[in-house]
PDB file of C-alpha atoms in Angstrom:
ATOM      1  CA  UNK Q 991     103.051 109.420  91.125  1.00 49.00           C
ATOM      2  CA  UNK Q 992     102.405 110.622  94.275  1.00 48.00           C
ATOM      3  CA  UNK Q 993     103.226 114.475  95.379  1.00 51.00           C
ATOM      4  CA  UNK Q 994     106.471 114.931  96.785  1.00 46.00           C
ATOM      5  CA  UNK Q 995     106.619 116.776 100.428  1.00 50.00           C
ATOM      6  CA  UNK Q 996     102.788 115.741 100.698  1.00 67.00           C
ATOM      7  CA  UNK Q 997     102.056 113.802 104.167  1.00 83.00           C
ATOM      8  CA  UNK Q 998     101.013 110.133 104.409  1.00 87.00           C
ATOM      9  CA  UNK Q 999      97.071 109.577 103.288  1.00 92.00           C
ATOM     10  CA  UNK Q1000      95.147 108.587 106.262  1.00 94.00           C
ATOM     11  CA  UNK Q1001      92.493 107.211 104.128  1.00 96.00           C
ATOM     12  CA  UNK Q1002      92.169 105.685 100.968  1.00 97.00           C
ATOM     13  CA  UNK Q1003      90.181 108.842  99.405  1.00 97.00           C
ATOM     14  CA  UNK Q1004      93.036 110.726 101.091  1.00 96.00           C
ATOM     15  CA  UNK Q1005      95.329 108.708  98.930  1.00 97.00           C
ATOM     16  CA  UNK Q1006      93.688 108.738  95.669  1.00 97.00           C
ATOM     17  CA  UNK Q1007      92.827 112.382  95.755  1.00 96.00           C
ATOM     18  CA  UNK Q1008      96.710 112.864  96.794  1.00 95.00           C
ATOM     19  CA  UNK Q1009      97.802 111.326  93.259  1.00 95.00           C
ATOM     20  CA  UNK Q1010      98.705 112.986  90.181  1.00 92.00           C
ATOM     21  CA  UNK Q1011      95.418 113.245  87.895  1.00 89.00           C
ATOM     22  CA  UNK Q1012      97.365 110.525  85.508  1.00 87.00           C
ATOM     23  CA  UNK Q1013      97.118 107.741  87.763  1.00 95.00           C
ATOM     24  CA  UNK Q1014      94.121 108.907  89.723  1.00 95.00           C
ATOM     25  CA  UNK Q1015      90.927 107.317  87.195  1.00 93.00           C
ATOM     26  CA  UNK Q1016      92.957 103.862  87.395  1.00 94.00           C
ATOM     27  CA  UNK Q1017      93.193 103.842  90.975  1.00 96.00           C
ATOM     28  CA  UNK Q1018      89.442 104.835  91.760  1.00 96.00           C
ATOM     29  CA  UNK Q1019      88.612 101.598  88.728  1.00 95.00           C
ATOM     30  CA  UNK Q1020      90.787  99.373  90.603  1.00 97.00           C
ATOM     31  CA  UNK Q1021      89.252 100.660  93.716  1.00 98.00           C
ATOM     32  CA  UNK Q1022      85.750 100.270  92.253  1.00 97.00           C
ATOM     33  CA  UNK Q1023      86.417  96.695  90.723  1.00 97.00           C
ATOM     34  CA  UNK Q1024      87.480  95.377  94.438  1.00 98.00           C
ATOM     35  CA  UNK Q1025      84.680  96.604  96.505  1.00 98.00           C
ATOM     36  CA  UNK Q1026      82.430  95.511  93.642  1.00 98.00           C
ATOM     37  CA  UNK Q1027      83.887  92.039  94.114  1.00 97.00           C
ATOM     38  CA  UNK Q1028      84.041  92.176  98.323  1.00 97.00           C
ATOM     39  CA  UNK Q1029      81.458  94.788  98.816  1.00 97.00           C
ATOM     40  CA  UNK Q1030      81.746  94.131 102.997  1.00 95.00           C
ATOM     41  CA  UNK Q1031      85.803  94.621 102.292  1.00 97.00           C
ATOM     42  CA  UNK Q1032      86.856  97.213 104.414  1.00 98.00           C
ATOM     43  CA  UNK Q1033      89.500  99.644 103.405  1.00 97.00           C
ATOM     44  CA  UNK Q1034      92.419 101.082 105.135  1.00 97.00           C
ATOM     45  CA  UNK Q1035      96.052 102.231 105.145  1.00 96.00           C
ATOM     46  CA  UNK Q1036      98.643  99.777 105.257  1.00 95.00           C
ATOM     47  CA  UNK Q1037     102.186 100.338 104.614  1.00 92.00           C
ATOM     48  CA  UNK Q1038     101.460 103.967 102.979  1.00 94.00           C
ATOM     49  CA  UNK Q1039      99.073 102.185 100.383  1.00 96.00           C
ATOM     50  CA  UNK Q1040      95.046 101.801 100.292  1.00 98.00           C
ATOM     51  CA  UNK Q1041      94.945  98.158 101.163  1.00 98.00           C
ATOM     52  CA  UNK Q1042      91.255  95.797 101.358  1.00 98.00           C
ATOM     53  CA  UNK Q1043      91.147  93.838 103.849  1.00 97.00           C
ATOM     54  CA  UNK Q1044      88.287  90.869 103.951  1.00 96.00           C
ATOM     55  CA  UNK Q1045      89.254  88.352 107.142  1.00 95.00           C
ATOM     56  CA  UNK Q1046      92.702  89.089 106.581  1.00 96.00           C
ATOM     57  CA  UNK Q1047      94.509  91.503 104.062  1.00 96.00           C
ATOM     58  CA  UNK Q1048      93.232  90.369 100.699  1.00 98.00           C
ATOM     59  CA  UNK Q1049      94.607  93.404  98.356  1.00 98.00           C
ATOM     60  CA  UNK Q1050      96.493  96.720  97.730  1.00 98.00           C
ATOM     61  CA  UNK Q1051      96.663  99.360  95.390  1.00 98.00           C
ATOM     62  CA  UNK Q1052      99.453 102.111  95.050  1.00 96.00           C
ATOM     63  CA  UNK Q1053     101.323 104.201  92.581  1.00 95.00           C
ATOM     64  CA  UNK Q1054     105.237 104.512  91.810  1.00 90.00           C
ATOM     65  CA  UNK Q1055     107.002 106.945  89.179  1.00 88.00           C
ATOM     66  CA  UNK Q1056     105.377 104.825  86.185  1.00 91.00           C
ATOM     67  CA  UNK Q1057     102.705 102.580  87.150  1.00 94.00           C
ATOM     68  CA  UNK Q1058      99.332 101.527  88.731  1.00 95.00           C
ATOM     69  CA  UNK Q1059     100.211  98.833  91.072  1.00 96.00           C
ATOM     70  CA  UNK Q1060      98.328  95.959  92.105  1.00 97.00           C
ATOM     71  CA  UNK Q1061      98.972  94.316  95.028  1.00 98.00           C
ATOM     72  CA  UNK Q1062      97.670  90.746  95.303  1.00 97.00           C
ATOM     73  CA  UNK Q1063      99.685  89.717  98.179  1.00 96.00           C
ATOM     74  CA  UNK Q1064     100.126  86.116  97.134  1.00 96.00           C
ATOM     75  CA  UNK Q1065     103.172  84.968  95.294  1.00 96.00           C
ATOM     76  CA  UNK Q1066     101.626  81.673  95.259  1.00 96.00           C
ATOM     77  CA  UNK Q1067      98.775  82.834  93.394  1.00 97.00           C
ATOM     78  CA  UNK Q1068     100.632  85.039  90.602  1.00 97.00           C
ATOM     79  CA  UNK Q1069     102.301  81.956  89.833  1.00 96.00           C
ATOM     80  CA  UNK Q1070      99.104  79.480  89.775  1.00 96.00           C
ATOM     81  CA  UNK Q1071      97.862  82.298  87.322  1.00 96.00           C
ATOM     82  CA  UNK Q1072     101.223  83.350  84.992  1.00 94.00           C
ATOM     83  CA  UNK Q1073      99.115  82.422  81.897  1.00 95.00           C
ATOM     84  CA  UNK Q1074      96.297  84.973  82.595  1.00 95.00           C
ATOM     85  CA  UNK Q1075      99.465  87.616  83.586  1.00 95.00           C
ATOM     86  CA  UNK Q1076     101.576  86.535  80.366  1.00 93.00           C
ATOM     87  CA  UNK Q1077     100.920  90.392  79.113  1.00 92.00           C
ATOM     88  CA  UNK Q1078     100.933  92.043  82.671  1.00 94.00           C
ATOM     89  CA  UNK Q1079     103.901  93.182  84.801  1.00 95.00           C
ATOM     90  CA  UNK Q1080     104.655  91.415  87.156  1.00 96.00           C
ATOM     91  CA  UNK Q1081     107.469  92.094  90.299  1.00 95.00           C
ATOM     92  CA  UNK Q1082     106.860  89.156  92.738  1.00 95.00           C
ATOM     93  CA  UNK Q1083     102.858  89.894  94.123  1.00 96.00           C
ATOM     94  CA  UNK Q1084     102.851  93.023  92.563  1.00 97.00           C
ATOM     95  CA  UNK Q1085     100.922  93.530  89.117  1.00 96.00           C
ATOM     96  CA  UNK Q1086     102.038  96.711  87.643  1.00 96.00           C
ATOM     97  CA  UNK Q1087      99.975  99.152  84.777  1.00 94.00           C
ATOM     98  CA  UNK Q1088     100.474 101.832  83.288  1.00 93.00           C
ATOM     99  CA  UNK Q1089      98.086 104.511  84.039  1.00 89.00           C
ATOM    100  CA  UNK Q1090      97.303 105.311  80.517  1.00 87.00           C
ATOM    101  CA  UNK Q1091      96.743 101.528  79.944  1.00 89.00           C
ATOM    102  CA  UNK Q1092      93.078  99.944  79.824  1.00 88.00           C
ATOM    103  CA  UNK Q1093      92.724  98.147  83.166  1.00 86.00           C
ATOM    104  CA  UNK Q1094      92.233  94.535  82.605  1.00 93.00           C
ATOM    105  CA  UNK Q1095      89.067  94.395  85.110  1.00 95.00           C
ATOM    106  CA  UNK Q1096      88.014  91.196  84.628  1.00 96.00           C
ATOM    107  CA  UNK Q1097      91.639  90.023  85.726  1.00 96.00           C
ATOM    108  CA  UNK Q1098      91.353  92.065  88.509  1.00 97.00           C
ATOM    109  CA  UNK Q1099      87.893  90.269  89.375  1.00 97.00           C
ATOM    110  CA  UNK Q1100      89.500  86.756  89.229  1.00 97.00           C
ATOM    111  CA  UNK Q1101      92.452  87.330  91.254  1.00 98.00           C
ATOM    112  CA  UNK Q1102      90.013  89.691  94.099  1.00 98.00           C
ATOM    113  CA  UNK Q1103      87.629  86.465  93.961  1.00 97.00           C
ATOM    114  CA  UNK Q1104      90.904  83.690  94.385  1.00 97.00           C
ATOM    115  CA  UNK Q1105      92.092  86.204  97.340  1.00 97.00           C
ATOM    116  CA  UNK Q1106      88.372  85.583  99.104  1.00 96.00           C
ATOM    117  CA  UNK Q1107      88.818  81.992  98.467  1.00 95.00           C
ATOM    118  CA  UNK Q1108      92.482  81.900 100.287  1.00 95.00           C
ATOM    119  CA  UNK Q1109      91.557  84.106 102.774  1.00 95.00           C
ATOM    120  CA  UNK Q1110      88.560  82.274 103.851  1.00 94.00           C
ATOM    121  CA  UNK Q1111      90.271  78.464 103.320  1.00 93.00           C
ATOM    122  CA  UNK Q1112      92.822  80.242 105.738  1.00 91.00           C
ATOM    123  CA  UNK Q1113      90.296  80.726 108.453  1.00 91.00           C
ATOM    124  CA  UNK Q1114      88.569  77.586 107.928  1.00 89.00           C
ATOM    125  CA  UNK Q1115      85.268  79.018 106.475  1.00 75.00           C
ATOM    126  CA  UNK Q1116      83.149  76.646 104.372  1.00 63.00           C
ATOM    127  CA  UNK Q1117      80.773  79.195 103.060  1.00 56.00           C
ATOM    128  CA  UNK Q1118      80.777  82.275 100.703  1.00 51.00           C
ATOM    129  CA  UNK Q1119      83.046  80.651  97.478  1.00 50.00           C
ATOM    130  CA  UNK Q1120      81.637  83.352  94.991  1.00 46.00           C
TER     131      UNK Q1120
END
């Protein structure tokens, strides 16, 4: 969970580093995992999270008072997927982990890689579907 009374991160190492050390290894793997994925993704602020953003937004990552969160921003694709998020949390977009939790990377992978493929359908590119 994030420090109270601490100002807004202006960066995404800003952010992490801001984090309690609990939550702080499964934000840098999710962190890791998407740029691994989208290695021209570019990262950035958005909403007081670390968000990627690869034509258009494509993911976020945050903390609350008990999880990890993973931001997919598509509702449409968390339900296309609910049998690989059957033993996830889900709130609408949002996957949620706990920080002690083993991050389920190559989920993360698949959903990063289905975000490319929306983003880039969305601005009418033909090219680049892995």
């Amino acid at each position: 969970m994030s420090r109270m009374n601490a100002k807004p991160a202006r960066s995404v190492d800003e952010y992490i580093a801001m984090q309690d050390d609990g939550y702080r290894a499964m934000l840098k793997k999710m962190r890791s995992t998407i740029m691994a994925v989208v290695p021209k993704a570019e990262e950035s602020i958005s909403y007081m999270i670390p968000a990627f953003k690869y034509i258009y937004m494509l993911v976020g990552i945050g903390v609350n008072k008990k999880y990890c969160s993973f931001y997919t921003m598509s509702p449409s694709l968390v339900k296309a997927m609910k049998d690989d998020l059957k033993d996830v949390k889900v709130s609408g977009a949002t996957l949620h982990f706990d920080p002690g939790e083993k991050l389920p990377v190559t989920l993360i992978k698949k959903i990063v890689k289905a975000r490319v493929i929306e983003n880039q359908e969305r601005a009418g590119l033909k090219e680049l579907r892995g």
